[in-house]
Structure formats: C-alpha cells, structure tokens
Amino acid sequence: MKNPAIILVNPQMAENVGMSARAMMNCGLYEMRIVAPRENHLSEKAIAASSGADKILHNAKIYDSTQDAIADLSLVYATTARRRNMIKVVETAEAAACEMSEKANSNVSYGILFGPERTGLHNDDVALADKIIEIPLNPEHCSLNLSQAVLLVGYEWYKKQISVPSAQLITNTSKLADKEKIKHFFDFLDDKLSGCKAFQNEEKRPSMLINLHNIFQRGEITESELNTLYGVINYLSQK
Amino acid sequence: MKNPAIILVNPQMAENVGMSARAMMNCGLYEMRIVAPRENHLSEKAIAASSGADKILHNAKIYDSTQDAIADLSLVYATTARRRNMIKVVETAEAAACEMSEKANSNVSYGILFGPERTGLHNDDVALADKIIEIPLNPEHCSLNLSQAVLLVGYEWYKKQISVPSAQLITNTSKLADKEKIKHFFDFLDDKLSGCKAFQNEEKRPSMLINLHNIFQRGEITESELNTLYGVINYLSQK
C-alpha cells in the first residue's frame, strides 16, 4: 500500500524538520522529501528533535525545487492556513485522508506539501497542487507549528488505516462478571443487610434495592471488582 | 456552552505549557488549569512559546493537587499513551470529543488530564478520572510532546463544534459557469477547430469531442477560467 510522501518546502529550522519526522513516525508515515532546506536536516538539533525518528531524516530525499520533488507523484495536496486568491478545491484534512486511503490500494502515488514556518507555501507551489488541505481550526488563531500541521494531517491519515473500538472497558486479567455472579453478590449484600432497619422497611426496601442494582450495574462490573466489594462488605459487617 | 478544562498535571517545562496554550487557542479552548508546575507558567519562555495565546496562561489557575483541580468537575478524562493495570473505560479522542459535545449543552462541567512530559500521568491521577482517552497512533512510536497531545484531543473536540464542508471549490470573485456558457465555449472551440483535419475527420471527431467535454467538465469550471480559455484559444488560432 502506498503511503503519502510528506514534502517540506523550504523549511527554515532543522529542529522543526526533526519534530516533523517524529510526527510522521507517530502516524506511520515514513517518506519525507525536503525542498531546499535552510538548515542541515541531519544536524544534531534535527536528530534530537526527531526523538527516535532519525531513520526518517536519514532516508529523506532533498530536492532543489518543488517541481522536482513532486515529479513522480500523481496526486498532490497543498496544506494552507489561509485562503489564496486561487480557484481550487479545498478539503478538510479528514476528507483528504479519506480520499488518499481510497486511492492507497491503487497505483496512484501521492504527496502532501507543507510550506516554510513563517509564510506557509508560496502561491506558485500551491498552484502545482491538485487540491488544498485546510485543517479546521479556530479561525482567530489557526497558525500551527510546522510539525503540528504534519501531525494533524498525518493523524487523520493514520485514523483511516486502522480500526480501533471507539470505547472499550479494559478489564486486564479479570473478566466481566456474569449475571449469576451479580445475583449472588446481591443475595450476599441482602443477607449482610438483614439487620439494617431501613433496608428491611417494606416501604423503603424496593427503591433502595433498585438504587443498589443500578449503582453496581451502571457500568459493566468485573469479577475482580466484585471480589473487592465482597471484601469491603465482609469487613464492614464484622465491625 | 461548557468547554472542557485542560488540566496539565505537574508539567516540567514552561515552554511546553506555553505551547499547550497555543494548541488550546487553535482549538477554541480557553480554560487551563495547572497542577504544581515545576517552572513558572508565566515566564518569558512560556509566553513566547504560546505564540499569542498568553491570555490563556494569564488566566490559568494553579492547584496543589489533581484532586483540587478537578473538585468542581463532574466528568474527568485522563489521557494516557500506555495501558495501565486498571479496570477502566478507554475511548479514542474522537469518541470522547463526541461525548463531551453531547454533554456540552447540559450543565455538566468536564475536564481532561494531561500528565508530565516524561512519565505521563501517575496511576493515582488516572484512577481519579472517569475514563481514559487513548489517541490512536502508531503503536511503535506513540509518544507525543505534551502540547501535541493537547492539540490532538483539542482538535477532535473542535471538529465536533463546527460544521465545515468536507470539500468545496473556492471560486473567489468568479462563479461556476452555467451549462449555457459551457455550450457557448464548445461552439467557439468547434469553430476555431474548423480547419483542423483530425477534428473534422468523421471517424475521429466523436471521441475527440467527448474527450474535450470531459477534460473541461471533470471539475466544476468557473467563468473566470472559461475567459482564460477563450483568450488562450483566440491567441493560438491567430498564430
């Protein structure tokens, strides 16, 4: 499967190139291309900032011009923070990620342009791209550090490659208690509360019972948690 | 509407606190709480790193303990990069953002805990939270800078607050050409090609015509672009 190439156009600071490599690694992206960097992308600063992603820096290819850097690509996106006076399709990072993922299994090779830190991409470079990616952010404060722009676009791309449950209960070595174990627990509690006047009061008992059931059954409860409850109740009832 | 409070627990470097403020501002989040920071969150370094989001730093509240920092909140998420030996619901940043947005119109106040740079949140702090947020990232390289974690969680939250078209053609002052204008353009082109043998060849003509239509109608074409085409064709046909 083809992953998008991340193309840094005229990055100014080696540290930002290193941090961009780190962000790429976070998102399972490995192909970095750099157009005419101002500083050495293999400097100590860059390597340190990459936080273990120096392999990406070592494998990065350097080009003289954006034209050269995209020559072998069929689909190129330009990331911009502000609108240009240009007739072009603008997509969210998520929509672009969708599109790239759909094309990833075909033979289309694609890349994403990121501009220099201060100015962003030059209009001439934006014009070379097929489409524009705009990351939806607070319009009053949408300027991002270079590596953060790489991270957000990469993150959207990575999310499309994986399938993660949106929510799950981590039970570790324990497992969810089945309904029989839960019934056993309530019988046990009932027994321990046999001396409690409020609980045995015919008027109050039903709503207290419902409340107790709801408290302990609101979330899924594990066997390990039930055991803790047995221990607590045993101790309290001995006092 | 309630926005989540961003709670930095024992941040080590003032610069990271500043960058986190910037990330918050990017995502329309304004309430920062800091638990026992190691460095002064209003230092020059912090202010510089906040890149214009110093208002968030100035308004940040400082607490002695995580307990104090979350005392007035009803729903607390803990962000972690690694699984803890703890029975707890783990959600993606997107799922948590959904949940927070749904609760945003009710009176529930909520916050998100972020741990110190090196170690992440202490287990005792994770235990105080209702749920865990795990950002889906490359498992072989999922460590994030503090401000990047804030940015990704904030970004997911911000996306739920806004409605942005996933893709749109930006036409600036021009507008999409209607079908009559497009027909007019093809008639004009047809006329200019009247001397072209290939185009007037009865066998080749239909497929060339279809190709031309498809080229210029693949994307939506604007009036401004049509005018450019008229100019180009006029010039070429005069030569």
PDB file of N, CA and C in Angstrom, chain A residues 143-187:
ATOM      1  N   SER A 143      -2.770  29.532  13.207  1.00  0.00           N
ATOM      2  CA  SER A 143      -1.389  29.258  12.814  1.00  0.00           C
ATOM      3  C   SER A 143      -0.843  28.103  13.640  1.00  0.00           C
ATOM      4  N   LEU A 144      -0.219  27.167  12.935  1.00  0.00           N
ATOM      5  CA  LEU A 144       0.317  25.969  13.570  1.00  0.00           C
ATOM      6  C   LEU A 144       1.820  25.909  13.344  1.00  0.00           C
ATOM      7  N   ASN A 145       2.514  25.335  14.287  1.00  0.00           N
ATOM      8  CA  ASN A 145       3.903  24.972  14.077  1.00  0.00           C
ATOM      9  C   ASN A 145       3.952  23.938  12.944  1.00  0.00           C
ATOM     10  N   LEU A 146       5.039  23.951  12.156  1.00  0.00           N
ATOM     11  CA  LEU A 146       5.163  23.030  11.024  1.00  0.00           C
ATOM     12  C   LEU A 146       4.876  21.581  11.428  1.00  0.00           C
ATOM     13  N   SER A 147       5.506  21.139  12.518  1.00  0.00           N
ATOM     14  CA  SER A 147       5.366  19.730  12.907  1.00  0.00           C
ATOM     15  C   SER A 147       3.946  19.421  13.372  1.00  0.00           C
ATOM     16  N   GLN A 148       3.253  20.442  13.880  1.00  0.00           N
ATOM     17  CA  GLN A 148       1.870  20.221  14.320  1.00  0.00           C
ATOM     18  C   GLN A 148       0.940  20.071  13.127  1.00  0.00           C
ATOM     19  N   ALA A 149       1.235  20.810  12.062  1.00  0.00           N
ATOM     20  CA  ALA A 149       0.449  20.653  10.830  1.00  0.00           C
ATOM     21  C   ALA A 149       0.667  19.245  10.267  1.00  0.00           C
ATOM     22  N   VAL A 150       1.940  18.803  10.276  1.00  0.00           N
ATOM     23  CA  VAL A 150       2.245  17.442   9.802  1.00  0.00           C
ATOM     24  C   VAL A 150       1.512  16.421  10.677  1.00  0.00           C
ATOM     25  N   LEU A 151       1.521  16.672  11.985  1.00  0.00           N
ATOM     26  CA  LEU A 151       0.879  15.732  12.920  1.00  0.00           C
ATOM     27  C   LEU A 151      -0.622  15.611  12.662  1.00  0.00           C
ATOM     28  N   LEU A 152      -1.307  16.744  12.500  1.00  0.00           N
ATOM     29  CA  LEU A 152      -2.761  16.695  12.335  1.00  0.00           C
ATOM     30  C   LEU A 152      -3.156  16.019  11.017  1.00  0.00           C
ATOM     31  N   VAL A 153      -2.449  16.345   9.954  1.00  0.00           N
ATOM     32  CA  VAL A 153      -2.762  15.719   8.657  1.00  0.00           C
ATOM     33  C   VAL A 153      -2.414  14.228   8.715  1.00  0.00           C
ATOM     34  N   GLY A 154      -1.256  13.920   9.320  1.00  0.00           N
ATOM     35  CA  GLY A 154      -0.835  12.522   9.452  1.00  0.00           C
ATOM     36  C   GLY A 154      -1.790  11.726  10.326  1.00  0.00           C
ATOM     37  N   TYR A 155      -2.249  12.344  11.388  1.00  0.00           N
ATOM     38  CA  TYR A 155      -3.186  11.698  12.321  1.00  0.00           C
ATOM     39  C   TYR A 155      -4.473  11.315  11.619  1.00  0.00           C
ATOM     40  N   GLU A 156      -4.999  12.236  10.815  1.00  0.00           N
ATOM     41  CA  GLU A 156      -6.227  11.919  10.071  1.00  0.00           C
ATOM     42  C   GLU A 156      -5.983  10.761   9.115  1.00  0.00           C
ATOM     43  N   TRP A 157      -4.812  10.767   8.490  1.00  0.00           N
ATOM     44  CA  TRP A 157      -4.486   9.683   7.568  1.00  0.00           C
ATOM     45  C   TRP A 157      -4.382   8.365   8.328  1.00  0.00           C
ATOM     46  N   TYR A 158      -3.671   8.398   9.466  1.00  0.00           N
ATOM     47  CA  TYR A 158      -3.474   7.170  10.244  1.00  0.00           C
ATOM     48  C   TYR A 158      -4.801   6.590  10.722  1.00  0.00           C
ATOM     49  N   LYS A 159      -5.703   7.483  11.151  1.00  0.00           N
ATOM     50  CA  LYS A 159      -7.008   7.005  11.647  1.00  0.00           C
ATOM     51  C   LYS A 159      -7.761   6.198  10.590  1.00  0.00           C
ATOM     52  N   LYS A 160      -7.557   6.560   9.322  1.00  0.00           N
ATOM     53  CA  LYS A 160      -8.262   5.840   8.251  1.00  0.00           C
ATOM     54  C   LYS A 160      -7.642   4.469   7.993  1.00  0.00           C
ATOM     55  N   GLN A 161      -6.404   4.269   8.455  1.00  0.00           N
ATOM     56  CA  GLN A 161      -5.719   2.999   8.179  1.00  0.00           C
ATOM     57  C   GLN A 161      -6.030   1.929   9.209  1.00  0.00           C
ATOM     58  N   ILE A 162      -6.543   2.358  10.355  1.00  0.00           N
ATOM     59  CA  ILE A 162      -6.710   1.407  11.450  1.00  0.00           C
ATOM     60  C   ILE A 162      -8.163   1.310  11.859  1.00  0.00           C
ATOM     61  N   SER A 163      -8.441   0.297  12.611  1.00  0.00           N
ATOM     62  CA  SER A 163      -9.784   0.173  13.149  1.00  0.00           C
ATOM     63  C   SER A 163      -9.650  -0.044  14.649  1.00  0.00           C
ATOM     64  N   VAL A 164     -10.107   0.933  15.384  1.00  0.00           N
ATOM     65  CA  VAL A 164      -9.990   0.910  16.850  1.00  0.00           C
ATOM     66  C   VAL A 164     -11.387   1.060  17.416  1.00  0.00           C
ATOM     67  N   PRO A 165     -11.766   0.258  18.399  1.00  0.00           N
ATOM     68  CA  PRO A 165     -13.084   0.468  19.016  1.00  0.00           C
ATOM     69  C   PRO A 165     -13.130   1.856  19.639  1.00  0.00           C
ATOM     70  N   SER A 166     -14.235   2.576  19.461  1.00  0.00           N
ATOM     71  CA  SER A 166     -14.272   3.946  19.965  1.00  0.00           C
ATOM     72  C   SER A 166     -14.279   3.968  21.496  1.00  0.00           C
ATOM     73  N   ALA A 167     -14.861   2.947  22.111  1.00  0.00           N
ATOM     74  CA  ALA A 167     -14.811   2.857  23.576  1.00  0.00           C
ATOM     75  C   ALA A 167     -14.797   1.392  23.977  1.00  0.00           C
ATOM     76  N   GLN A 168     -13.980   1.055  24.956  1.00  0.00           N
ATOM     77  CA  GLN A 168     -13.950  -0.330  25.439  1.00  0.00           C
ATOM     78  C   GLN A 168     -13.539  -0.342  26.901  1.00  0.00           C
ATOM     79  N   LEU A 169     -14.088  -1.310  27.634  1.00  0.00           N
ATOM     80  CA  LEU A 169     -13.686  -1.457  29.027  1.00  0.00           C
ATOM     81  C   LEU A 169     -12.473  -2.363  29.072  1.00  0.00           C
ATOM     82  N   ILE A 170     -11.377  -1.838  29.612  1.00  0.00           N
ATOM     83  CA  ILE A 170     -10.170  -2.653  29.747  1.00  0.00           C
ATOM     84  C   ILE A 170     -10.274  -3.400  31.071  1.00  0.00           C
ATOM     85  N   THR A 171     -10.303  -4.714  31.012  1.00  0.00           N
ATOM     86  CA  THR A 171     -10.508  -5.492  32.241  1.00  0.00           C
ATOM     87  C   THR A 171      -9.237  -6.184  32.700  1.00  0.00           C
ATOM     88  N   ASN A 172      -8.155  -6.035  31.947  1.00  0.00           N
ATOM     89  CA  ASN A 172      -6.884  -6.676  32.294  1.00  0.00           C
ATOM     90  C   ASN A 172      -7.063  -8.181  32.464  1.00  0.00           C
ATOM     91  N   THR A 173      -6.558  -8.732  33.576  1.00  0.00           N
ATOM     92  CA  THR A 173      -6.633 -10.184  33.748  1.00  0.00           C
ATOM     93  C   THR A 173      -8.016 -10.638  34.196  1.00  0.00           C
ATOM     94  N   SER A 174      -8.831  -9.699  34.642  1.00  0.00           N
ATOM     95  CA  SER A 174     -10.167 -10.065  35.110  1.00  0.00           C
ATOM     96  C   SER A 174     -11.108 -10.183  33.912  1.00  0.00           C
ATOM     97  N   LYS A 175     -12.343 -10.626  34.163  1.00  0.00           N
ATOM     98  CA  LYS A 175     -13.332 -10.602  33.087  1.00  0.00           C
ATOM     99  C   LYS A 175     -14.651 -10.100  33.634  1.00  0.00           C
ATOM    100  N   LEU A 176     -15.550  -9.763  32.747  1.00  0.00           N
ATOM    101  CA  LEU A 176     -16.831  -9.244  33.189  1.00  0.00           C
ATOM    102  C   LEU A 176     -17.572 -10.312  33.988  1.00  0.00           C
ATOM    103  N   ALA A 177     -18.180  -9.899  35.088  1.00  0.00           N
ATOM    104  CA  ALA A 177     -18.962 -10.831  35.900  1.00  0.00           C
ATOM    105  C   ALA A 177     -20.257 -11.168  35.159  1.00  0.00           C
ATOM    106  N   ASP A 178     -20.621 -12.440  35.155  1.00  0.00           N
ATOM    107  CA  ASP A 178     -21.892 -12.778  34.500  1.00  0.00           C
ATOM    108  C   ASP A 178     -23.057 -12.523  35.460  1.00  0.00           C
ATOM    109  N   LYS A 179     -24.256 -12.620  34.938  1.00  0.00           N
ATOM    110  CA  LYS A 179     -25.433 -12.220  35.728  1.00  0.00           C
ATOM    111  C   LYS A 179     -25.619 -13.100  36.968  1.00  0.00           C
ATOM    112  N   GLU A 180     -25.193 -14.359  36.882  1.00  0.00           N
ATOM    113  CA  GLU A 180     -25.328 -15.241  38.044  1.00  0.00           C
ATOM    114  C   GLU A 180     -24.446 -14.734  39.183  1.00  0.00           C
ATOM    115  N   LYS A 181     -23.218 -14.334  38.838  1.00  0.00           N
ATOM    116  CA  LYS A 181     -22.297 -13.823  39.869  1.00  0.00           C
ATOM    117  C   LYS A 181     -22.831 -12.524  40.457  1.00  0.00           C
ATOM    118  N   ILE A 182     -23.478 -11.734  39.631  1.00  0.00           N
ATOM    119  CA  ILE A 182     -24.033 -10.472  40.125  1.00  0.00           C
ATOM    120  C   ILE A 182     -25.221 -10.750  41.053  1.00  0.00           C
ATOM    121  N   LYS A 183     -26.052 -11.725  40.675  1.00  0.00           N
ATOM    122  CA  LYS A 183     -27.181 -12.106  41.548  1.00  0.00           C
ATOM    123  C   LYS A 183     -26.655 -12.607  42.889  1.00  0.00           C
ATOM    124  N   HIS A 184     -25.609 -13.419  42.833  1.00  0.00           N
ATOM    125  CA  HIS A 184     -25.001 -13.955  44.047  1.00  0.00           C
ATOM    126  C   HIS A 184     -24.514 -12.814  44.937  1.00  0.00           C
ATOM    127  N   PHE A 185     -23.935 -11.812  44.337  1.00  0.00           N
ATOM    128  CA  PHE A 185     -23.452 -10.654  45.095  1.00  0.00           C
ATOM    129  C   PHE A 185     -24.614  -9.923  45.776  1.00  0.00           C
ATOM    130  N   PHE A 186     -25.707  -9.730  45.046  1.00  0.00           N
ATOM    131  CA  PHE A 186     -26.851  -9.020  45.647  1.00  0.00           C
ATOM    132  C   PHE A 186     -27.487  -9.842  46.764  1.00  0.00           C
ATOM    133  N   ASP A 187     -27.522 -11.165  46.601  1.00  0.00           N
ATOM    134  CA  ASP A 187     -28.033 -12.029  47.679  1.00  0.00           C
ATOM    135  C   ASP A 187     -27.164 -11.885  48.925  1.00  0.00           C
TER     136      ASP A 187
END
